[in-house]
Amino acid sequence: MTTLTPAQPGAKSGPNPVQRALGAALRSREVAVAAVLLLVILAATAKSQNFLFDSDGWRSLLVNPSILILLAVGQTAVIITRSVDLSVGSTMGLTAYLTGRLFIDTGLPAPVVVLLAVLAGAALGAVNGVLVAFGKVPALVITLGTLYIYRGIFLTWAGSDRINASDIPRGFQDLGTAQVLTIPVLTIVALIVLGLVGYHLHAHRAGRELYAIGSDPDAAVLYGLPVTRRVISAFVLSGALAGLAGTFYVARYGTVSSGAGLNMELQAVAAAVIGGVAIFGGSGTVWGAAIGAALLVTINSALPVIGIQDFWQRAVVGALILAAVVLDRVLANRQERKLADARDLEPSVTEIEPHATTSTGGTR
């Protein structure tokens, strides 16, 4: 009969759930980026209290990142599959102009216009996904090409034309300034989208499979995961959110010119990387990407208040990106070393077997 020995009086119990949660939070990239964001806000507010406490300052602080948050969330879904979507800026500009033309030429109600813009963005994303999945060409090359194609279509269609605020229905423009309990409506919508995508990635099988594909594409194929379908779906999501960002752009600024969305793809990638999304795929969260987006936008508005020149503003953003990439590699190497040490410490079967048998009595 096996006897259970009580725990030794001097034995130390493991950390309780609160301690484990606190330790995980302190090691979290999202918490670190959020802390930097908070420091930037505090520094700018110390220099000028209007940065935060003025009514327009508070609204701008919340609403300005909303467009980039949508792009960064879609970009995250693509990056975790070990791809990248460089066409989101052009997609956003094209769908923003489409939104304006639909209001001018058709008179459709705003919800229908928004839906059509999102579907158009999803279609452009599907083109990227199909080319990447079936063409077996790196996403960097494919989406760099579609970046210029979509921008060329935009410029050819728009020409010297410009969508003016007077062309947009007043009710739709009001969405750019409307608030609920001092929180801008655009920010609320962006947070809802963030929550839905974040929940899908972490709670649904299809979302978790994106991480598996990014961690090891070959293993994902051998395991039988629908790699092609999942990669296409990630690009469709990125395009759809870029289309929604295009409608946000119209509501926020009221005017659309040929420069709409220019270089936004670089900001989206930077926001995701700074927020802890590994550029090599397989890890990262949309929460971190959203915080990274907020940090990038806030830096651009806060550093001039602090008195830092434009050159150094760009240098700070570049330094953040480099620091994020270096940190990713350091953490990845540390994790690999831990796994290697754990394998080395595992006892062999021959070492376990002599101690694995339990005697229930004397031998006969």
Coordinates of C-alpha atoms in Angstrom, one line a residue:
M1 CA 0.0 0.0 0.0
T2 CA 1.4 3.4 -1.0
T3 CA 1.7 5.9 1.8
L4 CA 1.2 9.6 1.2
T5 CA 3.8 11.6 2.9
P6 CA 2.7 15.0 4.1
A7 CA 4.4 18.1 2.9
Q8 CA 7.5 19.0 4.8
P9 CA 7.0 21.8 7.2
G10 CA 9.9 23.8 5.7
A11 CA 8.7 23.4 2.1
K12 CA 7.9 26.6 0.3
S13 CA 4.5 26.8 -1.4
G14 CA 4.4 28.2 -5.0
P15 CA 3.2 31.7 -5.7
N16 CA -0.5 32.4 -5.3
P17 CA -2.7 33.3 -8.3
V18 CA -2.4 37.1 -7.5
Q19 CA 1.4 36.9 -7.4
R20 CA 1.5 34.9 -10.6
A21 CA -0.9 37.4 -12.3
L22 CA 1.2 40.4 -11.1
G23 CA 4.4 38.7 -12.3
A24 CA 3.0 38.0 -15.7
A25 CA 1.8 41.7 -15.9
L26 CA 5.2 43.0 -15.1
R27 CA 6.8 40.8 -17.8
S28 CA 4.1 41.8 -20.3
R29 CA 5.2 43.9 -23.3
E30 CA 1.7 45.5 -23.4
V31 CA 2.2 46.8 -19.8
A32 CA 5.7 48.1 -20.7
V33 CA 4.4 50.0 -23.8
A34 CA 1.4 51.3 -21.8
A35 CA 3.8 52.6 -19.2
V36 CA 5.8 54.5 -21.9
L37 CA 2.5 55.9 -23.2
L38 CA 1.6 57.1 -19.8
L39 CA 5.0 58.7 -19.3
V40 CA 4.7 60.6 -22.6
I41 CA 1.2 61.9 -21.6
L42 CA 2.4 63.0 -18.2
A43 CA 5.5 64.7 -19.6
A44 CA 3.4 66.6 -22.2
T45 CA 0.7 67.5 -19.6
A46 CA 3.4 68.8 -17.2
K47 CA 4.6 71.1 -20.0
S48 CA 1.1 72.2 -20.9
Q49 CA -2.0 71.2 -19.0
N50 CA -4.1 71.9 -22.0
F51 CA -2.6 68.8 -23.6
L52 CA -4.8 66.6 -21.4
F53 CA -7.2 68.7 -19.4
D54 CA -8.5 70.9 -22.2
S55 CA -11.8 69.5 -23.6
D56 CA -10.4 69.4 -27.1
G57 CA -7.1 67.9 -25.9
W58 CA -8.9 65.1 -24.1
R59 CA -11.0 64.4 -27.2
S60 CA -8.0 64.5 -29.6
L61 CA -6.0 62.2 -27.3
L62 CA -8.7 59.6 -27.6
V63 CA -9.9 60.0 -31.2
N64 CA -6.7 60.6 -33.1
P65 CA -5.4 57.0 -32.6
S66 CA -8.7 55.4 -33.7
I67 CA -7.8 55.1 -37.4
L68 CA -4.4 53.7 -36.8
I69 CA -5.8 51.3 -34.2
L70 CA -8.0 49.7 -36.9
L71 CA -5.1 49.4 -39.3
A72 CA -2.8 48.0 -36.6
V73 CA -5.3 45.4 -35.5
G74 CA -5.7 44.1 -39.1
Q75 CA -2.0 44.2 -39.6
T76 CA -1.5 42.1 -36.4
A77 CA -3.7 39.3 -37.8
V78 CA -1.5 39.2 -40.9
I79 CA 1.9 39.5 -39.1
I80 CA 1.2 36.6 -36.7
T81 CA 0.9 34.4 -39.8
R82 CA 4.5 35.4 -40.7
S83 CA 3.3 37.8 -43.5
V84 CA 2.8 41.6 -43.8
D85 CA 0.3 43.8 -45.6
L86 CA 1.9 46.9 -47.0
S87 CA -1.2 47.9 -49.0
V88 CA -3.4 49.0 -46.1
G89 CA -2.6 52.7 -46.5
S90 CA -3.6 52.6 -50.2
T91 CA -6.6 50.5 -49.4
M92 CA -7.7 53.0 -46.8
G93 CA -7.2 56.0 -49.2
L94 CA -9.1 54.2 -51.9
T95 CA -12.0 53.3 -49.7
A96 CA -12.1 56.7 -48.2
Y97 CA -12.6 58.2 -51.7
L98 CA -15.1 55.5 -52.5
T99 CA -17.1 56.5 -49.4
G100 CA -17.2 60.1 -50.5
R101 CA -18.2 59.2 -54.1
L102 CA -21.0 56.9 -52.8
F103 CA -22.4 59.8 -50.7
I104 CA -22.2 62.2 -53.7
D105 CA -23.3 59.9 -56.5
T106 CA -25.8 57.5 -54.9
G107 CA -27.3 59.2 -51.8
L108 CA -27.3 55.9 -50.0
P109 CA -27.8 55.9 -46.2
A110 CA -24.6 56.0 -44.1
P111 CA -24.8 52.4 -42.8
V112 CA -25.0 51.1 -46.4
V113 CA -22.1 53.2 -47.5
V114 CA -20.0 52.0 -44.6
L115 CA -20.8 48.4 -45.3
L116 CA -19.9 48.8 -49.0
A117 CA -16.6 50.4 -48.1
V118 CA -15.8 47.6 -45.7
L119 CA -16.7 45.0 -48.3
A120 CA -14.5 46.8 -50.9
G121 CA -11.6 46.8 -48.5
A122 CA -12.2 43.1 -47.8
A123 CA -12.1 42.4 -51.6
L124 CA -8.8 44.2 -51.9
G125 CA -7.5 42.2 -49.0
A126 CA -8.7 39.0 -50.6
V127 CA -6.7 39.8 -53.7
N128 CA -3.6 40.0 -51.5
G129 CA -4.4 36.8 -49.7
V130 CA -5.0 34.8 -52.8
L131 CA -1.8 36.0 -54.4
V132 CA 0.2 35.2 -51.3
A133 CA -1.4 31.9 -50.6
F134 CA -1.5 30.5 -54.1
G135 CA 1.4 32.4 -55.7
K136 CA 3.9 31.2 -53.1
V137 CA 5.5 34.7 -53.3
P138 CA 6.5 36.5 -50.1
A139 CA 3.8 38.8 -48.8
L140 CA 6.3 41.7 -48.7
V141 CA 6.7 41.5 -52.5
I142 CA 3.0 41.0 -53.2
T143 CA 1.6 43.7 -51.0
L144 CA 4.4 46.1 -52.1
G145 CA 3.1 45.7 -55.6
T146 CA -0.6 46.0 -54.7
L147 CA 0.3 49.1 -52.6
Y148 CA 1.3 50.9 -55.9
I149 CA -1.6 49.3 -57.8
Y150 CA -4.3 50.4 -55.4
R151 CA -2.7 53.8 -55.0
G152 CA -2.6 54.1 -58.8
I153 CA -6.3 53.2 -59.1
F154 CA -7.0 55.8 -56.4
L155 CA -5.0 58.6 -58.2
T156 CA -6.5 57.7 -61.6
W157 CA -10.0 57.7 -60.3
A158 CA -9.7 60.8 -58.2
G159 CA -7.4 62.8 -60.5
S160 CA -7.4 66.4 -59.3
D161 CA -10.8 65.9 -57.7
R162 CA -11.3 66.3 -54.0
I163 CA -14.1 65.2 -51.7
N164 CA -15.1 68.3 -49.6
A165 CA -16.9 68.4 -46.3
S166 CA -19.9 70.0 -48.0
D167 CA -20.3 66.8 -50.0
I168 CA -20.6 64.6 -46.9
P169 CA -24.0 64.3 -45.1
R170 CA -23.9 66.4 -41.9
G171 CA -25.0 63.4 -39.8
F172 CA -22.0 61.3 -40.9
Q173 CA -19.6 64.2 -40.3
D174 CA -20.9 64.5 -36.8
L175 CA -19.6 61.0 -36.0
G176 CA -16.1 62.5 -36.1
T177 CA -16.9 64.8 -33.2
A178 CA -19.8 63.0 -31.4
Q179 CA -19.1 61.7 -27.9
V180 CA -20.6 59.3 -25.4
L181 CA -19.7 60.2 -21.8
T182 CA -16.8 62.3 -23.1
I183 CA -15.5 59.3 -25.1
P184 CA -15.5 59.9 -28.9
V185 CA -17.8 57.6 -30.9
L186 CA -15.0 56.7 -33.3
T187 CA -12.9 55.6 -30.4
I188 CA -15.7 53.5 -29.0
V189 CA -16.2 51.7 -32.4
A190 CA -12.4 51.1 -32.7
L191 CA -12.4 49.6 -29.2
I192 CA -15.4 47.3 -30.0
V193 CA -13.6 46.1 -33.1
L194 CA -10.4 45.6 -31.0
G195 CA -12.3 43.5 -28.5
L196 CA -14.0 41.4 -31.1
V197 CA -10.8 40.6 -33.0
G198 CA -8.8 40.0 -29.8
Y199 CA -11.5 37.6 -28.5
H200 CA -11.5 35.8 -31.9
L201 CA -7.8 35.4 -32.0
H202 CA -7.5 34.0 -28.4
A203 CA -10.8 32.1 -27.9
H204 CA -11.6 30.6 -31.3
R205 CA -9.9 27.8 -33.0
A206 CA -9.5 29.7 -36.3
G207 CA -7.8 32.6 -34.4
R208 CA -5.4 30.2 -32.6
E209 CA -4.5 28.5 -35.8
L210 CA -3.2 31.8 -37.1
Y211 CA -0.6 31.7 -34.3
A212 CA 0.2 28.1 -35.1
I213 CA 0.8 28.9 -38.8
G214 CA 3.1 31.8 -37.9
S215 CA 5.1 29.7 -35.4
D216 CA 5.9 27.0 -37.9
P217 CA 4.1 27.0 -41.3
D218 CA 5.5 23.6 -42.3
A219 CA 4.4 22.0 -39.1
A220 CA 1.0 23.6 -39.5
V221 CA 0.7 22.0 -43.0
L222 CA 1.8 18.5 -41.7
Y223 CA -0.7 18.8 -38.8
G224 CA -3.5 19.4 -41.3
L225 CA -4.4 23.0 -40.6
P226 CA -6.2 24.9 -43.4
V227 CA -3.2 27.1 -43.9
T228 CA -4.3 28.6 -47.2
R229 CA -7.8 29.5 -46.0
R230 CA -6.4 31.0 -42.8
V231 CA -3.8 33.2 -44.5
I232 CA -6.4 34.5 -46.9
S233 CA -8.8 35.2 -44.1
A234 CA -6.1 37.2 -42.3
F235 CA -5.6 39.4 -45.4
V236 CA -9.4 39.8 -45.8
L237 CA -9.7 41.0 -42.2
S238 CA -6.8 43.4 -42.7
G239 CA -8.5 44.8 -45.9
A240 CA -11.9 45.0 -44.2
L241 CA -10.5 47.0 -41.3
A242 CA -8.6 49.3 -43.7
G243 CA -11.9 49.9 -45.5
L244 CA -13.5 50.8 -42.1
A245 CA -10.6 53.1 -41.4
G246 CA -11.3 54.8 -44.7
T247 CA -14.9 55.6 -43.5
F248 CA -13.4 56.8 -40.2
Y249 CA -11.1 59.1 -42.2
V250 CA -14.1 60.7 -44.0
A251 CA -16.0 61.1 -40.7
R252 CA -12.9 62.5 -38.9
Y253 CA -11.6 65.0 -41.5
G254 CA -14.5 65.5 -43.9
T255 CA -12.3 65.9 -46.9
V256 CA -10.5 63.3 -49.0
S257 CA -7.6 64.2 -51.3
S258 CA -5.1 62.0 -53.2
G259 CA -2.8 62.0 -50.2
A260 CA -5.3 60.1 -48.0
G261 CA -3.7 57.1 -46.3
L262 CA -0.2 57.9 -47.6
N263 CA 2.5 56.0 -45.5
M264 CA -0.1 54.7 -43.1
E265 CA 1.0 51.1 -43.8
L266 CA 4.4 51.9 -42.3
Q267 CA 2.7 53.3 -39.2
A268 CA 0.5 50.3 -38.9
V269 CA 3.5 47.9 -39.0
A270 CA 5.4 50.1 -36.6
A271 CA 2.5 50.1 -34.1
A272 CA 2.2 46.3 -34.2
V273 CA 5.9 45.8 -33.8
I274 CA 6.3 48.3 -31.0
G275 CA 3.2 46.7 -29.3
G276 CA 5.0 43.4 -29.1
V277 CA 3.9 41.6 -32.2
A278 CA 6.8 39.5 -33.4
I279 CA 7.7 40.5 -37.0
F280 CA 8.7 36.8 -37.6
G281 CA 5.2 35.7 -36.7
G282 CA 3.6 33.4 -34.1
S283 CA 3.3 35.8 -31.2
G284 CA 1.8 39.1 -30.1
T285 CA -1.6 40.5 -29.4
V286 CA -4.0 43.1 -30.9
W287 CA -4.0 44.8 -27.5
G288 CA -0.3 45.5 -27.7
A289 CA -0.7 46.7 -31.3
A290 CA -3.5 49.1 -30.2
I291 CA -1.4 50.5 -27.4
G292 CA 1.5 50.8 -29.9
A293 CA -0.8 52.8 -32.2
A294 CA -1.8 55.1 -29.4
L295 CA 1.8 55.6 -28.4
L296 CA 2.9 56.5 -32.0
V297 CA 0.0 59.0 -32.4
T298 CA 0.5 60.5 -29.0
I299 CA 4.3 60.9 -29.5
N300 CA 3.6 62.9 -32.7
S301 CA 1.4 65.3 -30.8
A302 CA 3.2 65.3 -27.5
L303 CA 6.9 65.8 -28.5
P304 CA 6.2 69.3 -30.1
V305 CA 4.5 70.3 -26.9
I306 CA 7.6 69.2 -24.9
G307 CA 9.7 71.2 -27.4
I308 CA 11.4 68.4 -29.3
Q309 CA 12.1 69.2 -33.0
D310 CA 10.6 67.3 -35.9
F311 CA 13.8 65.4 -36.7
W312 CA 14.0 64.0 -33.2
Q313 CA 10.4 63.0 -33.2
R314 CA 11.1 60.7 -36.1
A315 CA 14.2 59.5 -34.5
V316 CA 12.3 58.6 -31.3
V317 CA 9.8 56.5 -33.4
G318 CA 12.7 54.8 -35.2
A319 CA 14.4 54.1 -31.9
L320 CA 11.2 52.5 -30.5
I321 CA 11.0 50.2 -33.5
L322 CA 14.6 49.1 -33.2
A323 CA 14.2 48.6 -29.5
A324 CA 11.1 46.5 -30.1
V325 CA 12.8 44.2 -32.7
V326 CA 16.0 43.8 -30.6
L327 CA 13.8 43.0 -27.5
D328 CA 11.9 40.4 -29.5
R329 CA 15.1 38.6 -30.5
V330 CA 16.5 38.7 -27.0
L331 CA 13.3 37.2 -25.5
A332 CA 13.2 34.6 -28.3
N333 CA 16.8 33.6 -27.7
R334 CA 16.2 33.4 -23.9
Q335 CA 13.1 31.2 -24.4
E336 CA 15.1 28.9 -26.7
R337 CA 17.8 28.6 -24.1
K338 CA 15.3 27.8 -21.4
L339 CA 13.7 25.0 -23.6
A340 CA 17.2 23.6 -24.4
D341 CA 18.1 23.6 -20.6
A342 CA 14.8 21.9 -19.8
R343 CA 15.4 19.2 -22.3
D344 CA 18.9 18.6 -20.9
L345 CA 17.6 18.3 -17.4
E346 CA 14.9 15.7 -18.2
P347 CA 16.0 12.3 -16.8
S348 CA 16.3 9.5 -19.3
V349 CA 13.9 6.5 -19.2
T350 CA 16.6 4.2 -17.8
E351 CA 17.1 6.6 -14.9
I352 CA 13.4 6.7 -14.2
E353 CA 12.5 3.0 -14.4
P354 CA 14.4 1.7 -11.3
H355 CA 12.5 4.2 -9.1
A356 CA 9.2 4.0 -10.9
T357 CA 8.1 0.6 -9.4
T358 CA 6.4 0.6 -5.9
S359 CA 6.6 -2.5 -3.8
T360 CA 3.3 -3.5 -2.1
G361 CA 4.9 -6.3 0.0
G362 CA 7.7 -8.6 0.4
T363 CA 8.9 -10.9 -2.4
R364 CA 7.9 -14.5 -2.4

